[in-house]
Amino acid sequence: MTSLIDVIFLLLLFFMLTSTFSKFSEIELMNAASGSGSEDSLMLFVSLGEDSLMLNAQNVDMNLIAGLVEALAKDGSRHLVLINLNDETSSQRLVDLLTSLRSVKGLQTMILS
C-alpha cells in the first residue's frame, strides 16, 4: 500500500514535469474582410511559399524584406501588407515573416484566406 506522502510527491512531480515555464509571444493576426479602401495608403502584396517569398511579384530574401518594405513605406503614413499563403507554407514560416515585419513602423498586415 502506498502512503499518502508518496502519492502527493508523485502528483507534485507529475505537475512539475508537465508544466511549461516558457513565455509565449503574441502575434496579432487580422483576416481579410471587405470594406472601403483608403486612397492615401500604400498596399504591398506578399506571396509566401515554403521555399519562396515574393514582394509585389519580385523574389526577395526573408532577411531583407523588412528593409524593403520600410523603404517603400518611407513617408510615415499607415501602410497595408497583404499576405497570401501557398498551400504548402508552414506556420513557422509565417511567424518568421510576421516577426521580421514587426519592426516596420506604421505597418498593418492582413492575411488573405
Coordinates of C-alpha atoms in Angstrom, one line a residue:
M1 CA 0.0 0.0 0.0
T2 CA 1.3 3.4 -1.0
S3 CA 1.5 6.1 1.7
L4 CA -0.2 9.5 1.3
I5 CA 3.1 11.3 1.2
D6 CA 4.3 9.2 -1.8
V7 CA 1.1 9.9 -3.7
I8 CA 1.5 13.7 -3.0
F9 CA 5.1 13.5 -4.1
L10 CA 4.2 11.7 -7.3
L11 CA 1.5 14.3 -8.1
L12 CA 3.9 17.1 -7.4
L13 CA 6.5 15.5 -9.7
F14 CA 3.9 15.0 -12.4
F15 CA 2.7 18.6 -12.4
M16 CA 6.3 19.9 -12.3
L17 CA 7.3 17.9 -15.3
T18 CA 4.3 18.5 -17.5
S19 CA 4.0 22.3 -17.0
T20 CA 6.0 24.7 -19.1
F21 CA 7.6 27.9 -17.9
S22 CA 8.4 29.5 -21.2
K23 CA 7.0 32.9 -22.1
F24 CA 4.8 32.8 -25.2
S25 CA 4.8 35.8 -27.6
E26 CA 1.7 37.0 -29.4
I27 CA 1.5 37.9 -33.0
E28 CA -1.6 39.9 -34.0
L29 CA -3.4 38.4 -36.9
M30 CA -6.2 40.0 -39.0
N31 CA -8.3 38.2 -41.5
A32 CA -9.2 39.8 -44.8
A33 CA -12.6 41.5 -44.9
S34 CA -14.4 43.6 -47.3
G35 CA -14.6 47.4 -46.7
S36 CA -13.7 50.7 -48.2
G37 CA -10.2 51.3 -49.2
S38 CA -8.0 54.3 -48.4
E39 CA -6.7 56.3 -51.3
D40 CA -3.5 57.6 -49.5
S41 CA -2.3 54.3 -48.0
L42 CA 0.2 52.1 -49.9
M43 CA -0.7 48.4 -50.3
L44 CA 2.0 45.8 -50.7
F45 CA 1.4 42.2 -51.7
V46 CA 3.5 39.4 -50.3
S47 CA 3.2 35.9 -51.5
L48 CA 4.7 33.4 -49.1
G49 CA 5.6 29.9 -50.0
E50 CA 7.6 27.2 -48.3
D51 CA 10.7 28.0 -50.4
S52 CA 9.8 31.3 -51.9
L53 CA 9.0 34.9 -50.8
M54 CA 7.7 37.5 -53.2
L55 CA 7.1 41.2 -52.6
N56 CA 5.0 42.8 -55.3
A57 CA 5.8 39.9 -57.7
Q58 CA 9.6 40.1 -57.1
N59 CA 11.6 37.5 -55.3
V60 CA 13.1 38.7 -52.1
D61 CA 15.1 37.2 -49.2
M62 CA 13.4 36.8 -45.8
N63 CA 16.3 38.8 -44.1
L64 CA 15.8 41.8 -46.4
I65 CA 12.0 42.1 -46.6
A66 CA 11.7 44.4 -43.6
G67 CA 14.2 46.9 -45.1
L68 CA 12.5 46.7 -48.5
V69 CA 9.0 47.3 -47.0
E70 CA 10.4 50.2 -44.9
A71 CA 12.0 51.7 -48.0
L72 CA 8.7 51.5 -49.9
A73 CA 6.7 52.9 -46.9
K74 CA 9.1 55.8 -46.1
D75 CA 6.5 58.6 -45.9
G76 CA 5.4 57.6 -42.4
S77 CA 1.7 57.0 -43.1
R78 CA 0.0 53.7 -42.4
H79 CA 0.5 51.0 -45.0
L80 CA -1.1 47.7 -45.5
V81 CA 0.7 44.4 -46.4
L82 CA -1.5 41.7 -47.8
I83 CA 0.0 38.2 -47.2
N84 CA -1.0 35.4 -49.4
L85 CA -0.1 31.9 -48.3
N86 CA 0.6 28.9 -50.5
D87 CA -0.9 25.6 -49.6
E88 CA 2.5 24.1 -48.5
T89 CA 3.5 27.1 -46.3
S90 CA 4.3 26.2 -42.8
S91 CA 3.1 28.2 -39.8
Q92 CA 6.7 28.7 -38.7
R93 CA 7.5 30.4 -42.0
L94 CA 4.5 32.8 -41.5
V95 CA 5.7 33.5 -37.9
D96 CA 9.2 34.3 -39.3
L97 CA 7.7 36.8 -41.8
L98 CA 5.4 38.5 -39.3
T99 CA 8.3 38.8 -36.8
S100 CA 10.6 40.4 -39.4
L101 CA 7.8 42.8 -40.4
R102 CA 7.0 43.8 -36.8
S103 CA 10.0 46.2 -36.8
V104 CA 8.5 48.4 -39.6
K105 CA 6.6 51.3 -38.1
G106 CA 3.1 52.2 -39.3
L107 CA 2.6 48.8 -41.0
Q108 CA -0.6 46.8 -40.8
T109 CA -0.6 43.2 -42.0
M110 CA -3.6 41.2 -43.3
I111 CA -3.5 37.5 -44.1
L112 CA -5.6 36.6 -47.1
S113 CA -7.6 33.4 -46.9

